[in-house]
Backbone as a ProteinNet text record, in pm:
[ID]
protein_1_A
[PRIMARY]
XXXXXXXXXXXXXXXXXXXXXXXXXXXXXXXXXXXXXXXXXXXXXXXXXXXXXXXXXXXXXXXXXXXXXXXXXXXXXXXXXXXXXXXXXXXXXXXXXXXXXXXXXXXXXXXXXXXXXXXXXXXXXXXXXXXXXXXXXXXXXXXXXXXX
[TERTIARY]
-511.8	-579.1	-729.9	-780.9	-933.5	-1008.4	-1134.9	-1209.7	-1264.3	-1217	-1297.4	-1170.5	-1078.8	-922.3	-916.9	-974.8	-1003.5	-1078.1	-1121.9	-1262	-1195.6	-1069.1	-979.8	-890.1	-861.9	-712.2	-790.5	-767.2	-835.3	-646.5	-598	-498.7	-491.8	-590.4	-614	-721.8	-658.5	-726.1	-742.3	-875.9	-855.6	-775.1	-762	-718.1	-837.7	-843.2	-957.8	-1012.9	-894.2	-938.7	-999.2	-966.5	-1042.9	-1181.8	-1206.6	-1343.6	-1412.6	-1396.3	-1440	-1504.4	-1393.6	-1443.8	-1544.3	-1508.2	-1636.4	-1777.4	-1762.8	-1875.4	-1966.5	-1857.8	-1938.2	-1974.3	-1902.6	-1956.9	-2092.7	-2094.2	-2217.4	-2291.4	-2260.3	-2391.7	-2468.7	-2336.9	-2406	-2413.1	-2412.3	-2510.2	-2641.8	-2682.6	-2794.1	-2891.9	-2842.4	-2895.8	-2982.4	-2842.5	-2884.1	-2976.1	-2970.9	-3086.5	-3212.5	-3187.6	-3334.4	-3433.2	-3331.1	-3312.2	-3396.6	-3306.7	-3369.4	-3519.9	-3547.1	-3676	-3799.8	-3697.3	-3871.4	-3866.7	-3733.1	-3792.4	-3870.5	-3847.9	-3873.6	-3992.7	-4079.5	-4215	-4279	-4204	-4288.1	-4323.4	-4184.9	-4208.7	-4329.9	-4361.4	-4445.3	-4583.9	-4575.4	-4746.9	-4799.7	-4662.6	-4723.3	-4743.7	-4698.4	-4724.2	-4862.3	-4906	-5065.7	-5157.6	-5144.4	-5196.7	-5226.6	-5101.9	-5142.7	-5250.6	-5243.7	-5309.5	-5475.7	-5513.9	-5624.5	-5648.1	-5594.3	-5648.1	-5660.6	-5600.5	-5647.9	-5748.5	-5728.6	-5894.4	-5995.5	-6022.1	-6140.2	-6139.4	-6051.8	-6032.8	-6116.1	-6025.4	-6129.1	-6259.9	-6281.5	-6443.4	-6545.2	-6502.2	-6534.9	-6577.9	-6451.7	-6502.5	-6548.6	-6600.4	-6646.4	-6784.3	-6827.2	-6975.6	-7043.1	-6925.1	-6991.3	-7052.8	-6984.9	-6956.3	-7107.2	-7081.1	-7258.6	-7355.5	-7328.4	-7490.8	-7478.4	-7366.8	-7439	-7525.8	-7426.3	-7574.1	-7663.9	-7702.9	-7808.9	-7908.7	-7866.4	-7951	-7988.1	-7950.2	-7909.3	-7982.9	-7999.1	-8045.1	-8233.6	-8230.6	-8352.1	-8437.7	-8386	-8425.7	-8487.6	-8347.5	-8426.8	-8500.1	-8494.6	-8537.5	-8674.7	-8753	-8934	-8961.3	-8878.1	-8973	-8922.4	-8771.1	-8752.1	-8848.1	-8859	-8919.4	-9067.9	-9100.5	-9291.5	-9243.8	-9148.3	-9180.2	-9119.7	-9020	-9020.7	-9077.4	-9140.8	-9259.2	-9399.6	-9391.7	-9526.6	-9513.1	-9324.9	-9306	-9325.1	-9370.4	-9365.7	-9276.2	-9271.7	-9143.1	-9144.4	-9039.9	-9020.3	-9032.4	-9096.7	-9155.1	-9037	-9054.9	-8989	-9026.8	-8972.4	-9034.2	-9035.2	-9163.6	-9195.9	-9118.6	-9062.4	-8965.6	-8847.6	-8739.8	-8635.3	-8566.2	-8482.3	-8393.4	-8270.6	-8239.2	-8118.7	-8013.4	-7936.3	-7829.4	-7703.1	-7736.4	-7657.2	-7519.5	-7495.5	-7433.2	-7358.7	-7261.4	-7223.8	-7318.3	-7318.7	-7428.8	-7328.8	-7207.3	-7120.3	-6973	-7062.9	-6951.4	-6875.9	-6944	-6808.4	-6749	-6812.6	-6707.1	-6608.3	-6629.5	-6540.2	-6406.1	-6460.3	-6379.9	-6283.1	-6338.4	-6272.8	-6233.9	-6195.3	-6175.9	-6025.1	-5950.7	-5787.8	-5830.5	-5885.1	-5859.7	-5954.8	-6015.4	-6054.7	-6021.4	-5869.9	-5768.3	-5705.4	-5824.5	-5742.2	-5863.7	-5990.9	-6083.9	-6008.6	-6024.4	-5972.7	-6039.5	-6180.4	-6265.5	-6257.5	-6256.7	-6242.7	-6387.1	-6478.9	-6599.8	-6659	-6647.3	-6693.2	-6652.3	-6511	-6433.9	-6495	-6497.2	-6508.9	-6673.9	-6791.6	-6910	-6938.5	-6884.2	-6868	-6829.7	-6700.2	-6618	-6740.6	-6818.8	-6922.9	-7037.2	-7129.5	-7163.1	-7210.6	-7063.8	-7028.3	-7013.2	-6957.2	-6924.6	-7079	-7168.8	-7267	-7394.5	-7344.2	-7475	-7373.6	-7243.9	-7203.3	-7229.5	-7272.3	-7317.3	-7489	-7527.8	-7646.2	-7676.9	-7601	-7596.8	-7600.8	-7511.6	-7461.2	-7523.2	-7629	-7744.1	-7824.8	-7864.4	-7960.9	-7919.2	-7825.1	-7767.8	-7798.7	-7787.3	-7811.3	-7916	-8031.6	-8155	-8185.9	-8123.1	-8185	-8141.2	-8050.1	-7986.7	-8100.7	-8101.8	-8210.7	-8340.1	-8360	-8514.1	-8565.3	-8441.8	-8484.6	-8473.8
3256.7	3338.1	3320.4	3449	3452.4	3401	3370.9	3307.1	3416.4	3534.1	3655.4	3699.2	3738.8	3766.2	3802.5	3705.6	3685.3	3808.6	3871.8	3980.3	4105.1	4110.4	4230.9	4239.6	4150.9	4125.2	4138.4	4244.4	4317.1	4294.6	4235.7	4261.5	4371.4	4452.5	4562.9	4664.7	4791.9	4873.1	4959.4	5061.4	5180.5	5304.9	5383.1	5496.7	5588.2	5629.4	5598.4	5796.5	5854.8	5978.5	5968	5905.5	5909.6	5806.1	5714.6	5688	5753.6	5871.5	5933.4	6080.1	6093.7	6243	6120.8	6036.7	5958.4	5936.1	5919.1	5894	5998.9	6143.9	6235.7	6295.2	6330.9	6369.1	6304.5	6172.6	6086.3	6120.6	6149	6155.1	6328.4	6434.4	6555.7	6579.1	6489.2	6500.4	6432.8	6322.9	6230.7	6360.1	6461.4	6513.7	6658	6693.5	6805.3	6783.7	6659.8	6616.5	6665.6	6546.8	6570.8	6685.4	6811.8	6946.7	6973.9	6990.4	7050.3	7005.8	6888.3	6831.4	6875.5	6881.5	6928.5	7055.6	7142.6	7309.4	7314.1	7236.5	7253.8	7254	7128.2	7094.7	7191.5	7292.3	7367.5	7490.8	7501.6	7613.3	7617.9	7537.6	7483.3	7485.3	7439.3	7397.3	7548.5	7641.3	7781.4	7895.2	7836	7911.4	7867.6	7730.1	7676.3	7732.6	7731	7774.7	7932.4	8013.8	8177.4	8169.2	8092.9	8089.9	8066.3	7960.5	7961.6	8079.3	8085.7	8235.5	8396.9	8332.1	8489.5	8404.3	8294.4	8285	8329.5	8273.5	8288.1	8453.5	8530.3	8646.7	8706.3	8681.1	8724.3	8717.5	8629.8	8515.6	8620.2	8639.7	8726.8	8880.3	8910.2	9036.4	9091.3	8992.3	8967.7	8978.4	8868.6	8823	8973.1	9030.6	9141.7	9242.5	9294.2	9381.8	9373.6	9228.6	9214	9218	9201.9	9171.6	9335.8	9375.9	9553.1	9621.3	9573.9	9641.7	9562	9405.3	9393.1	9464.7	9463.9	9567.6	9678.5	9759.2	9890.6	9893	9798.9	9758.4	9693.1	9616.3	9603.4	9712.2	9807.4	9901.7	9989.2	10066.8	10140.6	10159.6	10054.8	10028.6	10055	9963.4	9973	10130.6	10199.9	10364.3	10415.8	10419.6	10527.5	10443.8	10391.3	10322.7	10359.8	10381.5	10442.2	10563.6	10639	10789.5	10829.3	10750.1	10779.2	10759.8	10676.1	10589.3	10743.8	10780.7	10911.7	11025.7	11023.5	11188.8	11189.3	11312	11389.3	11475.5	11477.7	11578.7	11700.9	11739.3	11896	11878.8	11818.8	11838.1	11788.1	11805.5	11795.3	11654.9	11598.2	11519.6	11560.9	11568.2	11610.6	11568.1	11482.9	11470.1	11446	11527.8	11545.3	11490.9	11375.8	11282.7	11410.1	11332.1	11382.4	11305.5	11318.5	11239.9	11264.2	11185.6	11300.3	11208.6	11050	10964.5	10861.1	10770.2	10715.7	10552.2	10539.8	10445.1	10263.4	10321.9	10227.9	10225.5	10192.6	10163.7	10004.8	9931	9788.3	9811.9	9873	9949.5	9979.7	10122.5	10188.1	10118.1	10061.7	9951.1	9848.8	9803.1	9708.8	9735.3	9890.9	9922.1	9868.1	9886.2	9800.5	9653.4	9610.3	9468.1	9432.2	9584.9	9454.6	9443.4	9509.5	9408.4	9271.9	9237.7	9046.2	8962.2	9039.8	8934.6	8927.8	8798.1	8730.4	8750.7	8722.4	8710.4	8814.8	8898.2	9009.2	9037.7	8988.4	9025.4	9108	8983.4	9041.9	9158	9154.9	9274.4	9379.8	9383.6	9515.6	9563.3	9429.6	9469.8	9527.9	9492.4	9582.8	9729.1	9734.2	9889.5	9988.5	9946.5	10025.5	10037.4	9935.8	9959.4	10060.2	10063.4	10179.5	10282.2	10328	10417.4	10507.3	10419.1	10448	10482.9	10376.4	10465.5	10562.2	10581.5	10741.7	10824.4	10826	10901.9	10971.7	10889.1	10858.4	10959.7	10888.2	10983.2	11177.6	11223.5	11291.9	11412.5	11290.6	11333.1	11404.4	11298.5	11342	11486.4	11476.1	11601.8	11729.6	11717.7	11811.8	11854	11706.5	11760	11882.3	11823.7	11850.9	12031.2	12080	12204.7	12249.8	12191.1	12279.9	12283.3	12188	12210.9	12317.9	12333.3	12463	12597
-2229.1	-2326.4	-2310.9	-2350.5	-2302.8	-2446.1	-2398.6	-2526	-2624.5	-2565	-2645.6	-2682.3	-2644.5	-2717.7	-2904.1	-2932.7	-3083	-3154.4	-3057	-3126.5	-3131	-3030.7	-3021.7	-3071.1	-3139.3	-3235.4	-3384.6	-3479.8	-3547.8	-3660.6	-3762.7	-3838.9	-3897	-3959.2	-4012.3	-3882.2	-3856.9	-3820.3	-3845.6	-3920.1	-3977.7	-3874.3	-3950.7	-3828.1	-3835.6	-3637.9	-3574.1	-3621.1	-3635.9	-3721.1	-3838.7	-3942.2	-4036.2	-4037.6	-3938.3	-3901	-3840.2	-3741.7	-3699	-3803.9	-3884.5	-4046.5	-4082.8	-4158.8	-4234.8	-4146.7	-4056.9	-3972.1	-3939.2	-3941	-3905	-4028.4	-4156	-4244.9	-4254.1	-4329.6	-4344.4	-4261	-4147.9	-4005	-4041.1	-4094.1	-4064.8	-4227.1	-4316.3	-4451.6	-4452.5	-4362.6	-4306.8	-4253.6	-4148.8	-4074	-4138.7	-4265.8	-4293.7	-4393.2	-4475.8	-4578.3	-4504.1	-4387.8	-4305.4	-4221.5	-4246.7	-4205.3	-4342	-4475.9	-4543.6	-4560	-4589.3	-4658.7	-4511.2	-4419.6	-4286.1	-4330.4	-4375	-4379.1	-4476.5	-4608.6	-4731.5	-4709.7	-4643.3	-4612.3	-4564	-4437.2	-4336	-4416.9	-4538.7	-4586.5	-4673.2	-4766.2	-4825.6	-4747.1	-4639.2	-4603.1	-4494.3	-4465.4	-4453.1	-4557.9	-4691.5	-4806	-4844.4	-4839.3	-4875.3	-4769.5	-4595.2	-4508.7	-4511.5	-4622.5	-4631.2	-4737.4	-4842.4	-4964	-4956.4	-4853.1	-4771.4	-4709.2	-4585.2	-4532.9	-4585.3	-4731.5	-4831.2	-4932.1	-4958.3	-5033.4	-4909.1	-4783.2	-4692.6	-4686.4	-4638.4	-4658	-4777.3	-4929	-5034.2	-5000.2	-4978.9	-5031.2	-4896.8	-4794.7	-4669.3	-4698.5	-4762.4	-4857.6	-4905	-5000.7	-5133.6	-5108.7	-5022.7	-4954.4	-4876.5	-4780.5	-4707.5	-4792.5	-4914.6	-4995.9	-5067.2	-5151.5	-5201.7	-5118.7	-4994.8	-4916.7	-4879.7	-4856.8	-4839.3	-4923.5	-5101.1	-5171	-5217.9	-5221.7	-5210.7	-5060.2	-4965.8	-4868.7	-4908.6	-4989.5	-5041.8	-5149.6	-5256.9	-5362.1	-5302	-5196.2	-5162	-5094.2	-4987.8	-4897.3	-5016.6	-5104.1	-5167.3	-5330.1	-5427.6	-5502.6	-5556	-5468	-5483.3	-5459.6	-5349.8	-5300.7	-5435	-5479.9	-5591.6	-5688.9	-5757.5	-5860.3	-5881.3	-5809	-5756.5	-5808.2	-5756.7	-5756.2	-5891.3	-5965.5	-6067.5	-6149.4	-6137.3	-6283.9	-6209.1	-6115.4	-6169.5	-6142.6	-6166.8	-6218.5	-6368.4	-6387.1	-6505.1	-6578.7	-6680.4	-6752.1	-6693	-6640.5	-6545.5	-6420.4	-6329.8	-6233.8	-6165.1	-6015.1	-5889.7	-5832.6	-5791.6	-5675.3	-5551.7	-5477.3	-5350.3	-5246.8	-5278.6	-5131.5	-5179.4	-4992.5	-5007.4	-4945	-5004.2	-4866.2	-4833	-4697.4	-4634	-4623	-4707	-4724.4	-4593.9	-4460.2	-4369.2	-4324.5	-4354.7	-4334.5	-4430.4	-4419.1	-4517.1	-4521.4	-4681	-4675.3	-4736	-4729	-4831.2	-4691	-4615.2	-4492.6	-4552.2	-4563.2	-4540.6	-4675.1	-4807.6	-4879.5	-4862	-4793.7	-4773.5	-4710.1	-4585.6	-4456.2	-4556.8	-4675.2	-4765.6	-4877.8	-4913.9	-5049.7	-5069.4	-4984.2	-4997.9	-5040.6	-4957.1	-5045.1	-5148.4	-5207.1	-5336	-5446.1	-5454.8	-5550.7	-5505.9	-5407.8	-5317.4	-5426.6	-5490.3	-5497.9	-5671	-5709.6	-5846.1	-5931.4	-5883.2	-6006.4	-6101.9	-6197.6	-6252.8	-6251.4	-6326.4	-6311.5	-6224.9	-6107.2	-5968.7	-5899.4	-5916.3	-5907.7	-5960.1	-6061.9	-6164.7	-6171	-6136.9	-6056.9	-5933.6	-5869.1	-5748	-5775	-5786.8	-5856.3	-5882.2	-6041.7	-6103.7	-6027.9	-5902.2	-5879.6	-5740.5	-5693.1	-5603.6	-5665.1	-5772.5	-5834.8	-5877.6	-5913.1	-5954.6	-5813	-5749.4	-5579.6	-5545.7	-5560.8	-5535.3	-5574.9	-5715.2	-5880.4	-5799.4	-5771.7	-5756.8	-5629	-5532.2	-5373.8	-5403.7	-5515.2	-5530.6	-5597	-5705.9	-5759.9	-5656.8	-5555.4	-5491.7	-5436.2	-5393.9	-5290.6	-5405.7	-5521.8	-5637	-5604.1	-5623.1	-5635.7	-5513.7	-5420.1	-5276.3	-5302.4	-5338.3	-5316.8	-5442.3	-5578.6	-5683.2	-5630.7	-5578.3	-5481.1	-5434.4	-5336.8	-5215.8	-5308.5
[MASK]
++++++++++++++++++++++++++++++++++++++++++++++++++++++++++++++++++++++++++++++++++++++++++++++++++++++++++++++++++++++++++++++++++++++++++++++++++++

């Protein structure tokens, strides 16, 4: 008899089918835990990764949108402002712009998303003040036709 003999003589042996279900259940509930909690995670940290790239998005928007009409707001401000402070009641103003192009391009380019920006304020400043250099544009084109 061998000195290891002892390690193979087992009085009780499970049956090797039902160690094999237990082993694998446990193994493919181990596995699928660890399945769910990485999807759970991935799903999670590409829902935070969209949430970023639509704040930068907004915020991109948002930024282009104001610096158009502050440009718009700086360019033409000071000339109308002169010419209205020394018109007179009735009179014409001597000159006639030509309104021949659009002046509210990244507007226009971004009017879909600016139900993305949150702020309401900001939102709803923007809105009026397009609404109003359109008002305005539109005017002029008036003037320009009662002129002639």
């Amino acid at each position: 008899m061998c000195l290891f003999d002892w390690y193979m003589y087992q009085p009780f042996q499970p049956d090797p089918i039902f160690t094999s279900l237990i082993s694998g259940l446990i193994g493919s509930a181990i596995g699928g835990f660890a399945t769910y909690k990485a999807t759970d995670k991935a799903h999670k940290n590409n829902i935070e990764l969209k949430e970023k790239e639509l704040r930068l998005y907004e915020k991109a928007t948002a930024l282009s949108i104001i610096e158009e009409l502050e440009v718009l707001k700086n360019e033409y401000q000071n000339e109308f402002n002169n010419l209205y402070k020394e018109l007179k009641e009735g009179r014409f103003i001597n000159i006639v712009y030509h309104i021949s192009q659009d002046y509210t391009t990244i507007f226009n380019q971004n009017a879909g998303e600016i139900g993305l920006i949150k702020n309401t304020k900001l939102r709803n400043f923007i809105i009026k003040s397009y609404i109003m250099l359109k008002r305005y544009i539109d005017d002029l084109k008036l003037y320009k036709s009662m002129y002639n």
